[in-house]
Amino acid sequence: MSVNQWVEQFRELHARARKGPLPELEKRRYLAERERFARALTAAQGLSLPPGLSARRTFRVAQGLQVDLELAEGKTRTMTLDISVGGFSVMLHKPPPDAEQPGFSLRLPGAADPLVGRAKVVSVQRKLGTHRVSFMFVGLAEKDAERLEMTLFDLALERIK
């Protein structure tokens, strides 16, 4: 089977999973194929996968999504640079202190309800008068992580024609 055929089969399986619960056998196949797709994306991004960590929870999608941050110095609205199930990066004029865990509200495409929670700073890089700040989700509920993961697969599949 060619890569294109495999991607099309995965795309169809993902669409069925999006519509509702799959029968158990098909669900196991879907989860295995989702991991396989995520491993391919992770490798293409040049990311190494730590032992025991799922590629589904590691790969990133470069996507601008609206995120509202509740920082100690006030609220700010910005756009993500990239996003994964583990967290997101944004550009800020002034990064929050490392110990701060701001609240966030992240708009997901096609979703009425935003993803809401807390995040902590994991990296700050100075960039020409601004800062690229990477946040890690703190205590993200499993159902929210699954909702985000499904959205990330949607976004990744959109980029593959």
Short mmCIF file of C-alpha atoms in Angstrom, two decimals:
data_model
loop_
_atom_site.label_atom_id
_atom_site.label_comp_id
_atom_site.label_asym_id
_atom_site.label_seq_id
_atom_site.Cartn_x
_atom_site.Cartn_y
_atom_site.Cartn_z
CA MET A 1 0.00 0.00 0.00
CA SER A 2 1.35 3.44 -0.90
CA VAL A 3 1.72 6.21 1.66
CA ASN A 4 -1.06 8.16 -0.06
CA GLN A 5 -3.43 5.18 0.17
CA TRP A 6 -2.58 4.68 3.81
CA VAL A 7 -3.20 8.37 4.60
CA GLU A 8 -6.57 8.23 2.81
CA GLN A 9 -7.58 5.12 4.77
CA PHE A 10 -6.51 6.78 8.00
CA ARG A 11 -8.40 9.96 7.04
CA GLU A 12 -11.60 7.91 6.54
CA LEU A 13 -11.11 6.04 9.81
CA HIS A 14 -10.47 9.32 11.65
CA ALA A 15 -13.66 10.81 10.15
CA ARG A 16 -15.67 7.81 11.43
CA ALA A 17 -14.09 8.19 14.88
CA ARG A 18 -15.03 11.87 14.82
CA LYS A 19 -18.70 10.98 14.29
CA GLY A 20 -18.96 8.78 17.37
CA PRO A 21 -17.73 5.71 19.19
CA LEU A 22 -16.23 2.98 17.03
CA PRO A 23 -16.78 -0.75 17.58
CA GLU A 24 -14.03 -2.10 19.87
CA LEU A 25 -11.97 -3.83 17.16
CA GLU A 26 -12.10 -0.77 14.90
CA LYS A 27 -11.30 1.50 17.86
CA ARG A 28 -8.13 -0.49 18.62
CA ARG A 29 -7.13 -0.28 14.95
CA TYR A 30 -7.82 3.46 14.93
CA LEU A 31 -5.70 4.10 18.03
CA ALA A 32 -2.83 2.06 16.56
CA GLU A 33 -3.04 3.93 13.25
CA ARG A 34 -3.30 7.24 15.04
CA GLU A 35 -0.06 6.43 16.88
CA ARG A 36 1.57 5.38 13.59
CA PHE A 37 0.52 8.66 11.93
CA ALA A 38 1.78 10.65 14.95
CA ARG A 39 5.14 8.82 14.84
CA ALA A 40 5.51 9.80 11.17
CA LEU A 41 4.70 13.44 12.02
CA THR A 42 7.09 13.43 14.98
CA ALA A 43 9.89 12.03 12.82
CA ALA A 44 9.17 14.57 10.06
CA GLN A 45 9.42 17.36 12.66
CA GLY A 46 12.83 16.07 13.75
CA LEU A 47 11.59 15.41 17.29
CA SER A 48 12.93 12.54 19.33
CA LEU A 49 10.46 10.49 21.30
CA PRO A 50 11.43 9.82 24.91
CA PRO A 51 11.07 6.14 25.89
CA GLY A 52 7.55 5.24 26.94
CA LEU A 53 6.00 8.45 25.61
CA SER A 54 3.27 8.28 22.98
CA ALA A 55 3.87 10.13 19.72
CA ARG A 56 0.18 11.11 19.84
CA ARG A 57 1.01 13.25 22.85
CA THR A 58 4.22 14.69 21.36
CA PHE A 59 3.76 15.91 17.79
CA ARG A 60 3.08 19.59 17.19
CA VAL A 61 0.97 21.45 14.70
CA ALA A 62 2.01 24.94 13.62
CA GLN A 63 -1.37 26.63 13.91
CA GLY A 64 -2.61 30.03 14.97
CA LEU A 65 -5.43 29.53 17.45
CA GLN A 66 -6.86 32.29 19.62
CA VAL A 67 -5.83 31.97 23.25
CA ASP A 68 -6.75 34.27 26.12
CA LEU A 69 -4.21 34.25 28.96
CA GLU A 70 -5.03 35.38 32.49
CA LEU A 71 -1.64 36.63 33.63
CA ALA A 72 -0.89 38.25 36.99
CA GLU A 73 -0.37 41.57 35.18
CA GLY A 74 -3.71 41.25 33.38
CA LYS A 75 -5.52 39.47 30.59
CA THR A 76 -4.05 39.22 27.13
CA ARG A 77 -5.33 37.77 23.87
CA THR A 78 -2.84 36.26 21.46
CA MET A 79 -2.46 33.48 18.89
CA THR A 80 -0.63 30.21 19.26
CA LEU A 81 2.43 29.60 17.11
CA ASP A 82 2.20 25.87 17.55
CA ILE A 83 0.28 23.47 19.71
CA SER A 84 0.49 19.90 20.97
CA VAL A 85 -1.45 17.85 23.48
CA GLY A 86 1.22 18.89 25.99
CA GLY A 87 1.05 22.65 25.50
CA PHE A 88 1.43 25.63 23.19
CA SER A 89 3.74 28.51 22.26
CA VAL A 90 2.86 32.18 21.82
CA MET A 91 4.64 35.50 21.33
CA LEU A 92 4.42 37.93 24.26
CA HIS A 93 6.00 41.34 24.81
CA LYS A 94 6.82 40.41 28.39
CA PRO A 95 6.99 36.81 29.57
CA PRO A 96 5.34 35.86 32.85
CA PRO A 97 7.52 34.76 35.75
CA ASP A 98 8.51 31.09 35.63
CA ALA A 99 6.49 30.29 38.75
CA GLU A 100 3.25 31.76 37.37
CA GLN A 101 0.55 29.35 36.18
CA PRO A 102 -1.81 31.53 34.17
CA GLY A 103 -5.30 30.51 33.28
CA PHE A 104 -6.03 30.10 29.58
CA SER A 105 -9.00 29.81 27.26
CA LEU A 106 -8.10 28.26 23.91
CA ARG A 107 -10.46 28.37 20.93
CA LEU A 108 -10.51 25.12 18.98
CA PRO A 109 -11.68 25.13 15.35
CA GLY A 110 -15.27 23.94 15.00
CA ALA A 111 -15.82 23.74 18.76
CA ALA A 112 -18.40 25.85 20.56
CA ASP A 113 -16.67 25.52 23.92
CA PRO A 114 -13.06 26.65 24.35
CA LEU A 115 -10.47 24.51 26.10
CA VAL A 116 -10.02 26.08 29.54
CA GLY A 117 -7.37 25.38 32.15
CA ARG A 118 -4.02 26.38 33.60
CA ALA A 119 -0.55 26.32 32.09
CA LYS A 120 2.99 26.84 33.25
CA VAL A 121 5.96 28.39 31.49
CA VAL A 122 8.48 25.83 30.26
CA SER A 123 10.58 27.95 27.90
CA VAL A 124 11.22 31.59 27.03
CA GLN A 125 13.21 32.71 23.99
CA ARG A 126 13.89 36.39 23.32
CA LYS A 127 12.99 37.34 19.71
CA LEU A 128 13.58 40.92 18.46
CA GLY A 129 11.77 42.81 21.19
CA THR A 130 9.27 40.07 21.99
CA HIS A 131 9.46 36.64 23.57
CA ARG A 132 8.45 33.23 22.35
CA VAL A 133 6.89 31.66 25.45
CA SER A 134 6.12 27.95 25.59
CA PHE A 135 3.52 26.73 28.05
CA MET A 136 2.75 23.25 29.31
CA PHE A 137 -0.82 22.36 30.23
CA VAL A 138 -1.28 21.73 33.95
CA GLY A 139 -3.86 19.16 35.03
CA LEU A 140 -5.63 18.96 31.67
CA ALA A 141 -8.55 16.55 32.03
CA GLU A 142 -8.33 13.41 29.89
CA LYS A 143 -11.53 14.31 28.00
CA ASP A 144 -10.05 17.72 27.15
CA ALA A 145 -6.75 16.14 26.09
CA GLU A 146 -8.69 13.75 23.82
CA ARG A 147 -10.71 16.64 22.35
CA LEU A 148 -7.49 18.55 21.66
CA GLU A 149 -5.80 15.47 20.21
CA MET A 150 -8.69 14.89 17.80
CA THR A 151 -8.45 18.53 16.71
CA LEU A 152 -4.69 18.24 16.16
CA PHE A 153 -5.21 15.20 13.93
CA ASP A 154 -7.87 17.16 12.01
CA LEU A 155 -5.40 20.01 11.48
CA ALA A 156 -2.55 17.70 10.48
CA LEU A 157 -4.72 15.79 8.01
CA GLU A 158 -5.91 19.09 6.45
CA ARG A 159 -2.31 19.83 5.51
CA ILE A 160 -1.86 16.54 3.66
CA LYS A 161 -3.55 16.52 0.28
#
